[in-house]
Every structure is written in C-alpha cells, then in structure tokens.
mmCIF file with all atom_site columns, C-alpha atoms in Angstrom:
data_model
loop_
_atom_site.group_PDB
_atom_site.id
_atom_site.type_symbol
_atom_site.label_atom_id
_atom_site.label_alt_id
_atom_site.label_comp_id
_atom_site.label_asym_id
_atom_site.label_entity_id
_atom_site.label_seq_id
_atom_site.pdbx_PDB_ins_code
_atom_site.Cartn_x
_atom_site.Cartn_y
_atom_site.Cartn_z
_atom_site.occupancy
_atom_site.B_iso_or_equiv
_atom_site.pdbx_formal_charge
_atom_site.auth_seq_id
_atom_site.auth_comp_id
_atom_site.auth_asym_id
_atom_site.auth_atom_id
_atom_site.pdbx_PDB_model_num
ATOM 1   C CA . UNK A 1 1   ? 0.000   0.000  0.000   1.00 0.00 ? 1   UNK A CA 1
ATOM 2   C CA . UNK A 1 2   ? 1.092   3.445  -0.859  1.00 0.00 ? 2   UNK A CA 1
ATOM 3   C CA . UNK A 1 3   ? -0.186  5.326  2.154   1.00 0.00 ? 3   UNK A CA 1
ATOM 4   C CA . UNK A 1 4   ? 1.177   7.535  4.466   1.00 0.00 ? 4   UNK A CA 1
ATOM 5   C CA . UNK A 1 5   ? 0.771   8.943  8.196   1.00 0.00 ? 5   UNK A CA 1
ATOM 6   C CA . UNK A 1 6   ? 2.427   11.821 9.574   1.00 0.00 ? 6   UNK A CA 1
ATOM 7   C CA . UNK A 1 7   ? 2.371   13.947 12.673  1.00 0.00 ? 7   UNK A CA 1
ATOM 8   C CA . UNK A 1 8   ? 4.295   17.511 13.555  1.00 0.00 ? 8   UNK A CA 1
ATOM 9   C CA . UNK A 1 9   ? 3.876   19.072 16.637  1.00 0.00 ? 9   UNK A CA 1
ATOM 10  C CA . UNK A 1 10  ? 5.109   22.544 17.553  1.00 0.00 ? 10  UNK A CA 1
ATOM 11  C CA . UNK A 1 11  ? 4.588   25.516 19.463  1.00 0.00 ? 11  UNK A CA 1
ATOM 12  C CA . UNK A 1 12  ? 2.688   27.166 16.126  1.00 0.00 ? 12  UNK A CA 1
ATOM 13  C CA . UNK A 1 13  ? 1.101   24.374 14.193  1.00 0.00 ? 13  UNK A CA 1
ATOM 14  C CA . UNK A 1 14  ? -0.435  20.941 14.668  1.00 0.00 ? 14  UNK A CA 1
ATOM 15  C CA . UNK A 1 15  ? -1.004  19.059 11.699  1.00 0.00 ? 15  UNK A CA 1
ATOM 16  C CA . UNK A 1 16  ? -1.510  15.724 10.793  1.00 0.00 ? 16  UNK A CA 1
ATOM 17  C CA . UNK A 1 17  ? -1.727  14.126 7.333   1.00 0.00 ? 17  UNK A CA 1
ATOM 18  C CA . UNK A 1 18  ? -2.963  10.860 6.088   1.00 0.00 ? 18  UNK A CA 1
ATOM 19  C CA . UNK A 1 19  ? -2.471  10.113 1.983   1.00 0.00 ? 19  UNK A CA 1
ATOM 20  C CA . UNK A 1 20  ? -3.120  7.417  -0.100  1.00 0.00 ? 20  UNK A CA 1
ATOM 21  C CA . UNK A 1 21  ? -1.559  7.647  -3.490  1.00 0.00 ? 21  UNK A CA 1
ATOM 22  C CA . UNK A 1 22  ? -3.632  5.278  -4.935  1.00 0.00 ? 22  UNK A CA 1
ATOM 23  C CA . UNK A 1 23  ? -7.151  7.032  -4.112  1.00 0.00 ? 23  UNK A CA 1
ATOM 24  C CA . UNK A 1 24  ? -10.012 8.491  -6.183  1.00 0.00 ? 24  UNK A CA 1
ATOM 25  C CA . UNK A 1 25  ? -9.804  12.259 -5.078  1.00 0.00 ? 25  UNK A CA 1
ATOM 26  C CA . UNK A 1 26  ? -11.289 12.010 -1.787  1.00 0.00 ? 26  UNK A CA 1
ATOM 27  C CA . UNK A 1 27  ? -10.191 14.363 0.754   1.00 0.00 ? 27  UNK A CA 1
ATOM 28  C CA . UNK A 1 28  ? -11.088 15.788 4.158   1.00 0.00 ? 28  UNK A CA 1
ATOM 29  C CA . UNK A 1 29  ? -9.420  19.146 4.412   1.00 0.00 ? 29  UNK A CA 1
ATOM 30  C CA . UNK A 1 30  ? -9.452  21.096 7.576   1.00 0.00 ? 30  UNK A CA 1
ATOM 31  C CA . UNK A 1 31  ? -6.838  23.918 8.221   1.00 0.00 ? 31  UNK A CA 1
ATOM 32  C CA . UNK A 1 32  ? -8.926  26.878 9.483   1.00 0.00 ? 32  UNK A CA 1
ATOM 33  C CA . UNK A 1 33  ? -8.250  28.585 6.667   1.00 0.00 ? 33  UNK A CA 1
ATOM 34  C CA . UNK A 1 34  ? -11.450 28.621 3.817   1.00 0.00 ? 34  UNK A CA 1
ATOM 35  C CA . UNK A 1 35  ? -9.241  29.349 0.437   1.00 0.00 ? 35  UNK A CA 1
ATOM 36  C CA . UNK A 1 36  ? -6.451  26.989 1.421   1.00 0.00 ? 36  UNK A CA 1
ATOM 37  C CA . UNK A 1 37  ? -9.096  24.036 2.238   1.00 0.00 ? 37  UNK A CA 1
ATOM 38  C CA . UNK A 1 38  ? -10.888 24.680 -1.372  1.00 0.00 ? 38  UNK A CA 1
ATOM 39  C CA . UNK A 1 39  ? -7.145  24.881 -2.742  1.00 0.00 ? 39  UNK A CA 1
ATOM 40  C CA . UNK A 1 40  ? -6.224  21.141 -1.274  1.00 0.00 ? 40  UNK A CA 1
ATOM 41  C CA . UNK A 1 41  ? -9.364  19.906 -2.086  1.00 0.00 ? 41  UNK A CA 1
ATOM 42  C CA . UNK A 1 42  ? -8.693  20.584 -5.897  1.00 0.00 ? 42  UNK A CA 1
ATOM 43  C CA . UNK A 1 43  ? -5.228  19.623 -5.739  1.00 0.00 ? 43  UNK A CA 1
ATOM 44  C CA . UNK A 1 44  ? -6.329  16.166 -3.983  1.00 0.00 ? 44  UNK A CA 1
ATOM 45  C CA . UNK A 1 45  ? -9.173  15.691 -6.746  1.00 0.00 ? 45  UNK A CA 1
ATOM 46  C CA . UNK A 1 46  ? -6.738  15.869 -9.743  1.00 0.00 ? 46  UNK A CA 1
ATOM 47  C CA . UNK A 1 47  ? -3.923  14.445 -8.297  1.00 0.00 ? 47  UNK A CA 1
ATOM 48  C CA . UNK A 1 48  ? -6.497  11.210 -7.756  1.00 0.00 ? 48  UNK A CA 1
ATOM 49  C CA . UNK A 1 49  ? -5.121  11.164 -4.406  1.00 0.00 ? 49  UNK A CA 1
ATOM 50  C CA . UNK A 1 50  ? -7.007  10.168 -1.022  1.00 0.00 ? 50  UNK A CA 1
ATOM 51  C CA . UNK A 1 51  ? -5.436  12.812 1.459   1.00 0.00 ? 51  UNK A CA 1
ATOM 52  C CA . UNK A 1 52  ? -6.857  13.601 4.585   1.00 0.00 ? 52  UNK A CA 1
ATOM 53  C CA . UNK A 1 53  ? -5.183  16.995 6.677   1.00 0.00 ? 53  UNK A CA 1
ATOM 54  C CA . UNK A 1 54  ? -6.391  18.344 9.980   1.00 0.00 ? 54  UNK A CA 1
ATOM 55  C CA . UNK A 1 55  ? -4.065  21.391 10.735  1.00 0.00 ? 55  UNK A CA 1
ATOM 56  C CA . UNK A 1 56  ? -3.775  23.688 13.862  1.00 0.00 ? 56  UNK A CA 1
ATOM 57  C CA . UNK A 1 57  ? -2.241  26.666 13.780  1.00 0.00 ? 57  UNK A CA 1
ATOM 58  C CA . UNK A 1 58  ? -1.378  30.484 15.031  1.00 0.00 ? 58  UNK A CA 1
ATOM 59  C CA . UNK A 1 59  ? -4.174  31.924 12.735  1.00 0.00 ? 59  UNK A CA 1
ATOM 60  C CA . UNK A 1 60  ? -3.968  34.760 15.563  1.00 0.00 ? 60  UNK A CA 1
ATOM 61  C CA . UNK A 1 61  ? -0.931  35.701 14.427  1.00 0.00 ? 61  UNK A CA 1
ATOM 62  C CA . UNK A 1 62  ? -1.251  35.244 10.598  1.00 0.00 ? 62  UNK A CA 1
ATOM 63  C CA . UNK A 1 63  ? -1.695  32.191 8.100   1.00 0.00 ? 63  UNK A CA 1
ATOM 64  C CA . UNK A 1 64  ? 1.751   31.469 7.239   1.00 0.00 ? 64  UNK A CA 1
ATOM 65  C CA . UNK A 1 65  ? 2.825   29.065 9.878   1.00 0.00 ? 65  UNK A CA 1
ATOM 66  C CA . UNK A 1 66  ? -0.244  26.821 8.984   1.00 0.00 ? 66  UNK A CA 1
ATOM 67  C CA . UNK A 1 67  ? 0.057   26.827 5.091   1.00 0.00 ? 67  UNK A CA 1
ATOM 68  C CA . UNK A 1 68  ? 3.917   26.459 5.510   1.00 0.00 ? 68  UNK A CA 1
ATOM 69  C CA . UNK A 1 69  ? 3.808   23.458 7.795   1.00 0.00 ? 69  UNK A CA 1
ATOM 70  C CA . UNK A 1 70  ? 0.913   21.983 5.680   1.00 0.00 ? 70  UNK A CA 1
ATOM 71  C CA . UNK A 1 71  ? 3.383   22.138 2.945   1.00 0.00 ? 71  UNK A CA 1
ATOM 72  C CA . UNK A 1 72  ? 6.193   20.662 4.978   1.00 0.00 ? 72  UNK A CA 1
ATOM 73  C CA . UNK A 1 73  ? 4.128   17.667 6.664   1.00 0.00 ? 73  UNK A CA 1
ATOM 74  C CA . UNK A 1 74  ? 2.591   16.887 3.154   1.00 0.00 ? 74  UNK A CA 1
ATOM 75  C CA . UNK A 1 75  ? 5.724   16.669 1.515   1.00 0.00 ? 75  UNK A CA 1
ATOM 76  C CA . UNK A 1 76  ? 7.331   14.403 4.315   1.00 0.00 ? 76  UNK A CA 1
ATOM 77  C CA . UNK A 1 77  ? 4.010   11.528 3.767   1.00 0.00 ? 77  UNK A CA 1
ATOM 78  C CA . UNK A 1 78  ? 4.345   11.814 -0.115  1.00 0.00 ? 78  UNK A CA 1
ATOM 79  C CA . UNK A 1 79  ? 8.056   11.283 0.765   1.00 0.00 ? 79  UNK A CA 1
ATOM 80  C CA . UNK A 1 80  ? 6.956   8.272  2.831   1.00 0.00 ? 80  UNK A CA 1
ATOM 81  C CA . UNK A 1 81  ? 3.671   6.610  0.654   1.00 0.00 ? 81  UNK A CA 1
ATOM 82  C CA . UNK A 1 82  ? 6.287   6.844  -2.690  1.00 0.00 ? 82  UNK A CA 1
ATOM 83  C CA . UNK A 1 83  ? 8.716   4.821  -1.081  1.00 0.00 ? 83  UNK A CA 1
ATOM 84  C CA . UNK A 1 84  ? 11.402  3.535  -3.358  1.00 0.00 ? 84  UNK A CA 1
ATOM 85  C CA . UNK A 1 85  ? 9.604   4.740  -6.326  1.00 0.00 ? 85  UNK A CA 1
ATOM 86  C CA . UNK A 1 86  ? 9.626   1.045  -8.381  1.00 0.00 ? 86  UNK A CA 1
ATOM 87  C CA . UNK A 1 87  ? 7.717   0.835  -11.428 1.00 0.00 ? 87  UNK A CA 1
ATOM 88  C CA . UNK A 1 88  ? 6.066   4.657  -11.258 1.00 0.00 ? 88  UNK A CA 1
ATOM 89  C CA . UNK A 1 89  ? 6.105   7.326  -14.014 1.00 0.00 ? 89  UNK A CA 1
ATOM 90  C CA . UNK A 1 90  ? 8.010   10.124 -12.118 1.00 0.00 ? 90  UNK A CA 1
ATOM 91  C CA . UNK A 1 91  ? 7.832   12.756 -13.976 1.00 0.00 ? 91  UNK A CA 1
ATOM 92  C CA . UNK A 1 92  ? 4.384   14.868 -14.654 1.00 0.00 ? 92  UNK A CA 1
ATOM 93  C CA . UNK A 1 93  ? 3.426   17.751 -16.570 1.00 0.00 ? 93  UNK A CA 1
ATOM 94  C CA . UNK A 1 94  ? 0.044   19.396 -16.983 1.00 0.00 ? 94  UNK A CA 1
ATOM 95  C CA . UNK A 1 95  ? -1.193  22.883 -19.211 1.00 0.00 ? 95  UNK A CA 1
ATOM 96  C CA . UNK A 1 96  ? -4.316  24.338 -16.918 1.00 0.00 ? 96  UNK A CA 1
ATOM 97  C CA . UNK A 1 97  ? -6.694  26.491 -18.026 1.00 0.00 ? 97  UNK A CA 1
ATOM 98  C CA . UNK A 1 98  ? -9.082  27.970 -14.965 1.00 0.00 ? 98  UNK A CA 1
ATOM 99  C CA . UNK A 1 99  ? -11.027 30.654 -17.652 1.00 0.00 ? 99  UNK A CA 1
ATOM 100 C CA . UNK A 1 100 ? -8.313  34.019 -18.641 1.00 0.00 ? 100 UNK A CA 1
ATOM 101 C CA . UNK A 1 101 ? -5.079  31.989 -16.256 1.00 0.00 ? 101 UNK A CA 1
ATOM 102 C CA . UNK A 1 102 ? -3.530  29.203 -17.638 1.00 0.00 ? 102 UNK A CA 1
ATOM 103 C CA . UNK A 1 103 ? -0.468  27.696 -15.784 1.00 0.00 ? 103 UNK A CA 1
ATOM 104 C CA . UNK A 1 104 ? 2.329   24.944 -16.633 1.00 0.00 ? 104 UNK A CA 1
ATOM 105 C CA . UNK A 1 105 ? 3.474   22.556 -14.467 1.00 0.00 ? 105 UNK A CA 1
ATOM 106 C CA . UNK A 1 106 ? 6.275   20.344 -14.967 1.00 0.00 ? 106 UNK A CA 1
ATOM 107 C CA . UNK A 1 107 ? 7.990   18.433 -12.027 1.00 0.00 ? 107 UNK A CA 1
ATOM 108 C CA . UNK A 1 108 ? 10.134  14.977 -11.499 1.00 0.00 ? 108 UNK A CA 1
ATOM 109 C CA . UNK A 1 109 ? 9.937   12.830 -8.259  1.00 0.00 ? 109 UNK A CA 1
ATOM 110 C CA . UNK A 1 110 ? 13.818  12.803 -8.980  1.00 0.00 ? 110 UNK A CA 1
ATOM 111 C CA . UNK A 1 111 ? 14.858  13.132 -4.985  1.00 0.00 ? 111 UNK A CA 1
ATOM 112 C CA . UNK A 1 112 ? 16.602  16.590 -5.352  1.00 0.00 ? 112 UNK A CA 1
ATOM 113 C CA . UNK A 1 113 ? 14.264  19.022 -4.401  1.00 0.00 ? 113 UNK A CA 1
ATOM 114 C CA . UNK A 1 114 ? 13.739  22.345 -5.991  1.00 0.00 ? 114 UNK A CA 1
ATOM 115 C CA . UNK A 1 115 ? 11.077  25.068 -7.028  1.00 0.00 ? 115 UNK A CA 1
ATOM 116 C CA . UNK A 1 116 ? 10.622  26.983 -9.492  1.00 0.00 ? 116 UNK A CA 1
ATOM 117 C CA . UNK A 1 117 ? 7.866   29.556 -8.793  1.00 0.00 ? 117 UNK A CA 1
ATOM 118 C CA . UNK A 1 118 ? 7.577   32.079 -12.204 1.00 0.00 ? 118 UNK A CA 1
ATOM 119 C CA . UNK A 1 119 ? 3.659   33.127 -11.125 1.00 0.00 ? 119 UNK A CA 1
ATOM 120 C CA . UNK A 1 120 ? 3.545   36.894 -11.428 1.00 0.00 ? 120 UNK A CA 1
ATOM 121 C CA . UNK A 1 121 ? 0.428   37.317 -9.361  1.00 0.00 ? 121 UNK A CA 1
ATOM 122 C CA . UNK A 1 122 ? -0.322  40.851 -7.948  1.00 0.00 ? 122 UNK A CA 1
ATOM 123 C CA . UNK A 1 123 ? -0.287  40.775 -3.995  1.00 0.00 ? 123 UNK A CA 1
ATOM 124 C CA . UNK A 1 124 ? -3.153  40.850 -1.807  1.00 0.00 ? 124 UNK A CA 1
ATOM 125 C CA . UNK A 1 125 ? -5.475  38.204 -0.183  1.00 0.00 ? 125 UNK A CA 1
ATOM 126 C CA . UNK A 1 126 ? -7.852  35.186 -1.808  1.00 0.00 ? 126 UNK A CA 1
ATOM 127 C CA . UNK A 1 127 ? -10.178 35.021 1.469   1.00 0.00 ? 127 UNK A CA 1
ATOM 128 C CA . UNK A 1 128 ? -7.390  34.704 4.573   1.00 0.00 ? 128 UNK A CA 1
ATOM 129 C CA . UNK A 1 129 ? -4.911  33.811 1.936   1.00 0.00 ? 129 UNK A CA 1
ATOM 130 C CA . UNK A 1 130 ? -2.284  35.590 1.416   1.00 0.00 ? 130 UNK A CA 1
ATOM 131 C CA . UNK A 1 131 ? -1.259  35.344 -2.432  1.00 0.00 ? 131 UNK A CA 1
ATOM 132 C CA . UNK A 1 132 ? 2.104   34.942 -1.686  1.00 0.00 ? 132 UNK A CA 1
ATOM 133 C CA . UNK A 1 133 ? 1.893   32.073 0.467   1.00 0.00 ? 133 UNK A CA 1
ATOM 134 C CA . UNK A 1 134 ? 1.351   29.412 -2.607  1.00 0.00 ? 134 UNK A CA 1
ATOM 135 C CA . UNK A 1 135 ? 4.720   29.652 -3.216  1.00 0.00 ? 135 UNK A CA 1
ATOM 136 C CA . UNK A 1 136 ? 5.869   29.270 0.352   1.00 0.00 ? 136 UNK A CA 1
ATOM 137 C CA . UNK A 1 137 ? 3.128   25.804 0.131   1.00 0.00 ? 137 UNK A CA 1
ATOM 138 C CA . UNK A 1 138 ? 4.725   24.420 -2.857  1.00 0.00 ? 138 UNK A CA 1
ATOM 139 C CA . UNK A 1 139 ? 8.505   25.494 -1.753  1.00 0.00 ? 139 UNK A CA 1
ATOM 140 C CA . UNK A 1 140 ? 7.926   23.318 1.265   1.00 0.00 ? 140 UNK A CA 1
ATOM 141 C CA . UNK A 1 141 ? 6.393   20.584 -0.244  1.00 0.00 ? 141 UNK A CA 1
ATOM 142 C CA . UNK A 1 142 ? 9.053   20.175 -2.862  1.00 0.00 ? 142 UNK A CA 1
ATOM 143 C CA . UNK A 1 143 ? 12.189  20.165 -0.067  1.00 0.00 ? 143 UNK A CA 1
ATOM 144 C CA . UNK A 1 144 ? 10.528  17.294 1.790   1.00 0.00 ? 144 UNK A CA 1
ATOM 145 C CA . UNK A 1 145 ? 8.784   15.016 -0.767  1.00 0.00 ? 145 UNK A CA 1
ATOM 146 C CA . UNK A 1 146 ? 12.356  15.612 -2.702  1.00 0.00 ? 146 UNK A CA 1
ATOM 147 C CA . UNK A 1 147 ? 10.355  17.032 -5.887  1.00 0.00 ? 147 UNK A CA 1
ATOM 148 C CA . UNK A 1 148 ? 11.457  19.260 -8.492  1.00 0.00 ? 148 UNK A CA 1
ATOM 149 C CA . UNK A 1 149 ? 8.786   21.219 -9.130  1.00 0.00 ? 149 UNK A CA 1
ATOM 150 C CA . UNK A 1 150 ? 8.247   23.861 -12.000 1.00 0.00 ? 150 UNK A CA 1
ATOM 151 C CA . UNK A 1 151 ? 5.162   26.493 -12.302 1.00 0.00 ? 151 UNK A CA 1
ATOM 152 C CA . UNK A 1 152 ? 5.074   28.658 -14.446 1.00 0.00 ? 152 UNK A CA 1
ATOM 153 C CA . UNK A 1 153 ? 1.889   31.518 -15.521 1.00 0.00 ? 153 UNK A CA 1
ATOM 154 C CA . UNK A 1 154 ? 1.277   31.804 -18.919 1.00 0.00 ? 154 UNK A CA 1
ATOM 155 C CA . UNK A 1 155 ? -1.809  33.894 -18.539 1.00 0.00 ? 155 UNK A CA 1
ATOM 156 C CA . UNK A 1 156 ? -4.003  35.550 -16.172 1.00 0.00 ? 156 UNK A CA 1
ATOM 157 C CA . UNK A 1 157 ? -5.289  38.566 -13.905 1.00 0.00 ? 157 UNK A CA 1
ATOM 158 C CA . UNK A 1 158 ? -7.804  36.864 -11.453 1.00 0.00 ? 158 UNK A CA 1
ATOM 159 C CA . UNK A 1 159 ? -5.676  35.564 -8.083  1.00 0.00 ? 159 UNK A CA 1
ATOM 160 C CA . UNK A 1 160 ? -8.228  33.142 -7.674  1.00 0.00 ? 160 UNK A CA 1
ATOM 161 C CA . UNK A 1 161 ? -8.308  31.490 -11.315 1.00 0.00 ? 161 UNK A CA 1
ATOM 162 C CA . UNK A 1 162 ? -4.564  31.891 -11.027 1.00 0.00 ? 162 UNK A CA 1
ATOM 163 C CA . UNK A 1 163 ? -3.895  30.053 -7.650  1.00 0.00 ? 163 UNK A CA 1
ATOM 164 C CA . UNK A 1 164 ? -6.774  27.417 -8.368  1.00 0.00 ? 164 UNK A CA 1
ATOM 165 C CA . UNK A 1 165 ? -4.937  26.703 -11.871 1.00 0.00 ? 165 UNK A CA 1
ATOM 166 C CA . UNK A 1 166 ? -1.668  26.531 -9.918  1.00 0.00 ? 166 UNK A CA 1
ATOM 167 C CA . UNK A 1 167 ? -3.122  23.396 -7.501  1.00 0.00 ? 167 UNK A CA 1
ATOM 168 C CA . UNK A 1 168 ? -4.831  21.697 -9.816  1.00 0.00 ? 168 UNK A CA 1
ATOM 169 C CA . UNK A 1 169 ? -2.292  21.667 -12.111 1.00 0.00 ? 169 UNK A CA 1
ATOM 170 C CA . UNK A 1 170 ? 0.418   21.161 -9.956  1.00 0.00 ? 170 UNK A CA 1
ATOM 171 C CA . UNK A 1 171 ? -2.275  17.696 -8.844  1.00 0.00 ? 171 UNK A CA 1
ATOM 172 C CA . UNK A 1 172 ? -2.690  16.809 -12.354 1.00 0.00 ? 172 UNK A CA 1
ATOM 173 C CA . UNK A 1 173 ? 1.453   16.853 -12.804 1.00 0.00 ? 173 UNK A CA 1
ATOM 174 C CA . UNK A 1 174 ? 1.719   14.695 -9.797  1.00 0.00 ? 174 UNK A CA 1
ATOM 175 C CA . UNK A 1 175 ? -1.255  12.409 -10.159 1.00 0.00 ? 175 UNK A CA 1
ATOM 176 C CA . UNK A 1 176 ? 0.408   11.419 -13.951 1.00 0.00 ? 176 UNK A CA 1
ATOM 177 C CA . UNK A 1 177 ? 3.726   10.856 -12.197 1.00 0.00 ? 177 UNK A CA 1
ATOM 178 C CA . UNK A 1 178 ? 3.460   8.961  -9.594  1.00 0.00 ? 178 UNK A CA 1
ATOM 179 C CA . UNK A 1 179 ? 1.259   6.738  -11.912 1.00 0.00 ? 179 UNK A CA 1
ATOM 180 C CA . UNK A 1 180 ? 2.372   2.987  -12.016 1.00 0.00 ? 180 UNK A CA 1
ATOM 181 C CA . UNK A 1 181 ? 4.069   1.900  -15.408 1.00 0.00 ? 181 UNK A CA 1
ATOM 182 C CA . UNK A 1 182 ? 3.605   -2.047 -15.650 1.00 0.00 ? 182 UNK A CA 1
ATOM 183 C CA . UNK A 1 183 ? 6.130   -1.821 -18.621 1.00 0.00 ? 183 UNK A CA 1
ATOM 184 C CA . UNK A 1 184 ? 8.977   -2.505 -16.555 1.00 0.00 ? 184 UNK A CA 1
ATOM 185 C CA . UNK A 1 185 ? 9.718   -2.983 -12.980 1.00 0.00 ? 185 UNK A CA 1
ATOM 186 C CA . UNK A 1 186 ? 12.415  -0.673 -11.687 1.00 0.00 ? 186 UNK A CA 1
ATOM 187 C CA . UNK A 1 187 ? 13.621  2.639  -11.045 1.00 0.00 ? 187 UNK A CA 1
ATOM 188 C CA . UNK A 1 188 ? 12.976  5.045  -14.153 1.00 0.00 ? 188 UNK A CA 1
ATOM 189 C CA . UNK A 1 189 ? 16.488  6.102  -14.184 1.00 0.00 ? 189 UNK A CA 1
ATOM 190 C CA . UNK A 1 190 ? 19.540  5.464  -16.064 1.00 0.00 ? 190 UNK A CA 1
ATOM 191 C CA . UNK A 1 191 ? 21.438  5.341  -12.501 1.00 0.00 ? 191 UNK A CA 1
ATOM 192 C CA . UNK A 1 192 ? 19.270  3.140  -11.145 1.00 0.00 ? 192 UNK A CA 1
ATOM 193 C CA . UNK A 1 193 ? 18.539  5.044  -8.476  1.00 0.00 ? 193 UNK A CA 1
ATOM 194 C CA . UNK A 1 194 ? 17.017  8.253  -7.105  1.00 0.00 ? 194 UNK A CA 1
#
C-alpha cells in the first residue's frame, strides 16, 4: 500500500496528514483557513489522491505558519507513501486552463528538491490567503517530498483562477507521475537510483 501517516507538533502548528496515493480524489481538508481548504481539495481531486489533513495553527498571528507546515508535513508523507519509487512514471506535466489563467506545471519525483515559482500574481489576499503564500506551500512541499517542481503563468489577472490553476495543475502533474508503469519494474532512471 502506498499510504502515508504523519504527525508535527510545535509551538505554532499541529497538523496531521494521512495520503493514499492510490485514491479516487477524496479528501477531508481542515486547516482553518477557507481558500487553502478549497485549494487542497482541488489539488487532492486531480492528483487522484485520497489525502486527509487536519491542521492547527497560530491563525492569531497570521496564516503562514499553517500553510507552511501543511506544505512541509505533506511533503514528508508523499516522501513516505512513494517509497522507493519502483515501477512509477516520475515525472508529470500538466497545461491548466481555470477561464483568462492558464499555468504549466512540470515536475520529477527525482529526490533533489527544488522550485521553481515564475507566477507573477499581484499581492493581496484570496479570502485569509495571502497570495504569496502558494509559493511558500509548494517550496515546502518540494524540499521534503524531494520534488522538483516547475510552475510557471502563462496567462491571467484573477488571483483566484490563477492560484486554483496553480493546484490543480500542480495535482494533475503529480497524479500522472506517480502513476504505475507495468512496462517494466524498476527505477525510471539510467542510474538506477534516485
């Protein structure tokens, strides 16, 4: 089984993740924070992943400490549910339209972790989300799952359409790579490793 269960504790956040990486979508998304729920929830749906997140956090203070450490506890069970990474895809791309903002995503479960974040998108809030907080998500997902991660706007002026393209497509990318490939039964590398 592909699944994962993990737990961090500190003096800001609480938040505890459960994924499956061989789902249908379903998700239970719970972080206190309306945008960011409806964000996860998307990115769950078309990454066909079952992923379950209750998350605690300073929301007195502001919403980064929650959306960061959401990022950095989901990366750390993707990390776990891929395991070795036999016989998957690995790599993922996806062109998202969400009506005037259309985003690329590109990204390889290659185990050397790095972001690429070209999404001009003017500053301001989406709900109690701060715009510039995706990038902080998807930065700290990619250092712990060990993903390199590319996401680039090609279009757009609505923060919504543009951060809701940005999740799903960034969920459709993943969903395709971590697909299994019966064609052969190792590591999709010419090193043999990742």
């Amino acid at each position: 089984m592909r699944e994962a269960c993990v737990e961090r504790k500190t003096k800001e956040t609480e938040i505890l993740v459960r994924l499956n990486l061989d789902g249908t979508g379903e998700s239970y998304i719970k972080t206190g924070i309306g945008f960011f729920d409806h964000m996860l929830t998307a990115f769950a749906k078309f990454a066909y992943l079952d992923l379950s997140i209750e998350a605690k956090g300073d929301l007195e203070v502001d919403a980064h400490h929650t959306i960061e450490d959401c990022g950095i506890v989901t990366g750390q069970a993707l990390r776990e549910a891929c395991g070795d990474k036999v016989g998957i895809e690995r790599l993922g791309e996806a062109l998202l339209p969400m009506d005037e903002a259309l985003i690329q995503v590109a990204l390889d479960l290659s185990n050397r972790p790095f972001l690429v974040w070209d999404v001009d998108c003017s500053d301001g809030m989406v709900g109690e989300f701060p715009v510039e907080m995706a990038e902080e998500f998807f930065r700290a997902l990619a250092v712990h799952s060990g993903l390199t991660l590319h996401v680039i706007k090609r279009s757009g002026k609505n923060r919504h359409h543009i951060l809701e393209a940005a999740f799903k497509g960034v969920g459709r990318a993943l969903g395709l790579a971590l697909r299994q490939n019966n064609r052969y039964s190792g590591i999709l590398s010419t090193k043999g490793v990742l």
